[in-house]
Short mmCIF file of C-alpha atoms in Angstrom, two decimals:
data_model
loop_
_atom_site.label_atom_id
_atom_site.label_comp_id
_atom_site.label_asym_id
_atom_site.label_seq_id
_atom_site.Cartn_x
_atom_site.Cartn_y
_atom_site.Cartn_z
CA UNK O 6 106.41 97.03 74.05
CA UNK O 7 105.67 100.69 74.73
CA UNK O 8 103.53 101.69 77.68
CA UNK O 9 99.77 101.55 76.91
CA UNK O 10 97.90 104.85 76.97
CA UNK O 11 94.16 105.61 76.73
CA UNK O 12 92.81 106.08 73.21
CA UNK O 13 90.13 108.41 71.89
CA UNK O 14 86.89 106.51 71.54
CA UNK O 15 87.85 103.92 74.12
CA UNK O 16 90.41 101.22 74.58
CA UNK O 17 94.15 101.80 74.65
CA UNK O 18 97.05 102.29 72.27
CA UNK O 19 100.42 100.62 72.62
CA UNK O 20 103.46 99.84 70.51
CA UNK O 21 104.72 96.32 69.86
CA UNK O 22 108.22 95.59 68.56
CA UNK O 23 107.94 93.99 65.11
CA UNK O 24 110.06 91.02 66.21
CA UNK O 25 107.56 90.30 68.98
CA UNK O 26 104.37 90.89 67.02
CA UNK O 27 103.72 87.23 66.13
CA UNK O 28 104.12 86.08 69.72
CA UNK O 29 102.05 89.01 70.97
CA UNK O 30 99.20 88.06 68.60
CA UNK O 31 99.40 84.47 69.87
CA UNK O 32 98.75 85.91 73.32
CA UNK O 33 95.75 87.82 71.99
CA UNK O 34 94.31 84.58 70.61
CA UNK O 35 94.84 82.87 73.96
CA UNK O 36 93.01 85.65 75.81
CA UNK O 37 90.31 86.64 73.32
CA UNK O 38 89.78 83.75 70.90
CA UNK O 39 90.30 83.28 67.18
CA UNK O 40 91.16 86.30 65.00
CA UNK O 41 89.64 87.54 61.76
CA UNK O 42 91.80 90.10 59.96
CA UNK O 43 91.18 92.41 57.01
CA UNK O 44 93.31 95.08 55.36
CA UNK O 45 91.93 98.63 55.35
CA UNK O 46 92.32 101.19 52.57
CA UNK O 47 94.65 103.35 54.69
CA UNK O 48 97.15 100.52 55.19
CA UNK O 49 95.93 99.52 58.64
CA UNK O 50 94.82 96.00 59.55
CA UNK O 51 91.52 95.55 61.37
CA UNK O 52 91.24 92.49 63.60
CA UNK O 53 88.12 91.11 65.28
CA UNK O 54 88.45 88.50 68.03
CA UNK O 55 85.94 85.81 68.89
CA UNK O 56 84.95 87.60 72.12
CA UNK O 57 84.27 90.91 70.33
CA UNK O 58 87.61 92.55 71.08
CA UNK O 59 88.88 94.63 68.15
CA UNK O 60 92.39 95.64 67.20
CA UNK O 61 93.70 98.10 64.64
CA UNK O 62 97.32 97.53 63.63
CA UNK O 63 99.41 100.18 61.90
CA UNK O 64 102.91 99.50 60.58
CA UNK O 65 105.55 102.20 60.99
CA UNK O 66 106.32 101.99 57.26
CA UNK O 67 104.27 101.20 54.18
CA UNK O 68 103.43 97.66 53.11
CA UNK O 69 101.56 95.87 50.33
CA UNK O 70 98.59 93.82 51.58
CA UNK O 71 98.39 90.21 50.51
CA UNK O 72 96.91 86.98 51.84
CA UNK O 73 97.10 85.87 54.55
CA UNK O 74 96.84 89.42 55.81
CA UNK O 75 98.40 89.06 59.27
CA UNK O 76 101.31 87.02 57.95
CA UNK O 77 102.03 89.59 55.24
CA UNK O 78 101.68 92.47 57.69
CA UNK O 79 104.01 90.88 60.26
CA UNK O 80 106.62 90.08 57.60
CA UNK O 81 106.52 93.65 56.29
CA UNK O 82 106.83 95.12 59.79
CA UNK O 83 109.95 93.05 60.41
CA UNK O 84 111.77 94.27 57.31
CA UNK O 85 114.71 96.51 58.30
CA UNK O 86 114.26 100.06 57.07
CA UNK O 87 116.71 102.95 57.13
CA UNK O 88 115.41 105.93 59.12
CA UNK O 89 116.77 109.28 60.25
CA UNK O 90 116.14 110.80 63.69
CA UNK O 91 116.33 114.45 64.75
CA UNK O 92 115.82 115.42 68.39
CA UNK O 93 116.05 119.05 69.53
CA UNK O 94 115.49 120.76 72.85
CA UNK O 95 116.74 124.03 74.27
CA UNK O 96 120.51 123.81 74.32
CA UNK O 97 120.88 120.23 73.08
CA UNK O 98 120.27 118.22 69.94
CA UNK O 99 120.87 114.70 68.61
CA UNK O 100 120.89 113.29 65.09
CA UNK O 101 121.21 109.72 63.89
CA UNK O 102 120.63 107.30 61.04
CA UNK O 103 119.44 103.77 61.82
CA UNK O 104 119.31 100.56 59.82
CA UNK O 105 116.48 98.82 61.61
CA UNK O 106 117.40 99.09 65.30
CA UNK O 107 121.11 99.62 64.60
CA UNK O 108 122.66 103.08 64.75
CA UNK O 109 124.81 103.73 61.68
CA UNK O 110 125.98 107.31 62.25
CA UNK O 111 125.17 109.95 64.86
CA UNK O 112 126.10 113.24 66.45
CA UNK O 113 124.95 114.60 69.81
CA UNK O 114 125.86 118.17 70.74
CA UNK O 115 124.89 121.03 73.03
CA UNK O 116 125.15 124.78 73.39
CA UNK O 117 124.48 127.02 76.37
CA UNK O 118 121.09 128.69 76.56
CA UNK O 119 120.63 130.69 79.75
CA UNK O 120 117.66 130.08 82.00
CA UNK O 121 115.02 132.62 82.90
CA UNK O 122 115.98 135.83 84.69
CA UNK O 123 114.19 137.11 87.78
CA UNK O 124 115.25 140.67 86.97
CA UNK O 125 112.76 143.19 85.60
CA UNK O 126 112.76 146.22 83.34
CA UNK O 127 115.60 146.91 80.94
CA UNK O 128 117.77 144.12 82.34
CA UNK O 129 115.04 141.58 81.73
CA UNK O 130 114.52 142.76 78.15
CA UNK O 131 118.24 142.60 77.44
CA UNK O 132 118.40 139.11 78.96
CA UNK O 133 115.43 137.98 76.87
CA UNK O 134 117.13 139.18 73.69
CA UNK O 135 120.34 137.38 74.65
CA UNK O 136 118.41 134.21 75.43
CA UNK O 137 116.56 134.46 72.11
CA UNK O 138 119.83 134.86 70.25
CA UNK O 139 121.23 131.81 72.01
CA UNK O 140 118.15 129.75 71.07
CA UNK O 141 118.54 130.91 67.46
CA UNK O 142 122.16 129.79 67.59
CA UNK O 143 121.03 126.34 68.77
CA UNK O 144 118.66 126.06 65.79
CA UNK O 145 121.43 127.08 63.39
CA UNK O 146 123.93 124.67 64.94
CA UNK O 147 121.41 121.82 64.97
CA UNK O 148 120.60 122.47 61.30
CA UNK O 149 124.32 122.41 60.48
CA UNK O 150 124.67 119.08 62.29
CA UNK O 151 121.64 117.61 60.51
CA UNK O 152 123.02 118.76 57.16
CA UNK O 153 126.38 117.16 57.92
CA UNK O 154 125.14 113.90 59.47
CA UNK O 155 121.69 113.20 58.01
CA UNK O 156 121.62 114.86 54.61
CA UNK O 157 124.14 112.47 52.96
CA UNK O 158 121.69 109.64 53.75
CA UNK O 159 118.49 111.49 52.79
CA UNK O 160 118.08 109.63 49.52
CA UNK O 161 118.08 106.26 51.24
CA UNK O 162 115.93 106.85 54.33
CA UNK O 163 112.32 105.74 54.45
CA UNK O 164 111.37 108.40 56.98
CA UNK O 165 112.58 111.12 59.33
CA UNK O 166 111.36 110.87 62.92
CA UNK O 167 111.58 113.91 65.17
CA UNK O 168 111.17 114.67 68.85
CA UNK O 169 111.74 117.28 71.54
CA UNK O 170 110.66 120.90 71.29
CA UNK O 171 108.25 121.05 68.35
CA UNK O 172 108.92 124.68 67.57
CA UNK O 173 112.68 124.23 67.53
CA UNK O 174 112.44 121.09 65.39
CA UNK O 175 110.23 122.97 62.92
CA UNK O 176 112.75 125.81 62.85
CA UNK O 177 115.62 123.42 62.16
CA UNK O 178 113.74 121.73 59.32
CA UNK O 179 112.88 125.12 57.82
CA UNK O 180 116.52 125.31 56.72
CA UNK O 181 116.36 124.97 52.91
CA UNK O 182 119.23 122.49 52.96
CA UNK O 183 117.08 120.04 54.89
CA UNK O 184 114.10 120.04 52.49
CA UNK O 185 114.73 116.40 51.43
CA UNK O 186 114.48 115.34 55.09
CA UNK O 187 111.48 117.54 55.87
CA UNK O 188 109.68 115.89 52.93
CA UNK O 189 109.84 112.45 54.60
CA UNK O 190 109.07 113.61 58.16
CA UNK O 191 106.78 111.15 59.87
CA UNK O 192 104.24 111.76 62.64
CA UNK O 193 103.59 111.38 65.50
CA UNK O 194 106.58 112.96 67.20
CA UNK O 195 108.75 110.71 69.36
CA UNK O 196 108.22 111.08 73.10
CA UNK O 197 111.70 111.86 74.40
CA UNK O 198 113.49 113.72 77.17
CA UNK O 199 116.80 115.52 76.78
CA UNK O 200 118.45 114.53 73.47
CA UNK O 201 121.32 112.46 74.83
CA UNK O 202 123.08 109.54 73.14
CA UNK O 203 121.15 107.15 75.39
CA UNK O 204 117.83 108.69 74.36
CA UNK O 205 118.84 108.53 70.69
CA UNK O 206 119.74 104.84 70.99
CA UNK O 207 116.30 104.16 72.50
CA UNK O 208 114.42 105.87 69.63
CA UNK O 209 113.95 102.71 67.50
CA UNK O 210 111.77 101.21 70.23
CA UNK O 211 109.25 103.92 69.33
CA UNK O 212 109.61 104.50 65.60
CA UNK O 213 109.86 100.79 64.67
CA UNK O 214 106.94 99.71 66.84
CA UNK O 215 103.67 98.51 65.35
CA UNK O 216 100.94 100.73 66.75
CA UNK O 217 98.05 98.74 68.17
CA UNK O 218 94.68 100.18 69.19
CA UNK O 219 92.88 97.53 71.20
CA UNK O 220 89.29 97.86 72.39
CA UNK O 221 87.74 95.16 74.54
CA UNK O 222 83.98 94.67 74.93
CA UNK O 223 82.56 97.32 77.23
CA UNK O 224 85.40 99.80 76.56
CA UNK O 225 83.80 101.60 73.62
CA UNK O 226 82.62 105.14 74.31
#
């Protein structure tokens, strides 16, 4: 389960692993009473508890509502989907393709980008140009990696999840070769640190999670 964070309008938002969703909902029943669920037009599931607590559940991938709603939703959330991941920060990038939580193929790489200079005047301008060129080289190299690692799987992935420096990720995906991946990019961005192999391996905990917005009585703004 991802760490809860405050939500606009009250309550909190958290992520629940699809394999744990049924047990987590059992806990909700134990704490808040019987549930009444209904499918919304946007694919979410609205849940009202006996004590007035409300939940909105959103699956990471699409699903087809059917009765009983919660059973169908939970089953759909558990289905393994193939997804691509692209993480980029200054000087480092990571790419991977996952089948469910399992990493199928990946590449993590880095390139030097100098830090800020304390010098002024002409030296500072020259340093800034060099630093900009190095950042451009990172974008180009990351795009080359994505084309080599992710693009062969683009036809079979349900979504592309991204994280890191938003501007650099956007620049990478502006590469015309990556248009098939950019077309299936999914929001919100993953919350990640430096794009290391360890961080890449942890990405499914975010992109596979069922997003839950829970509002208890008295929490509504």
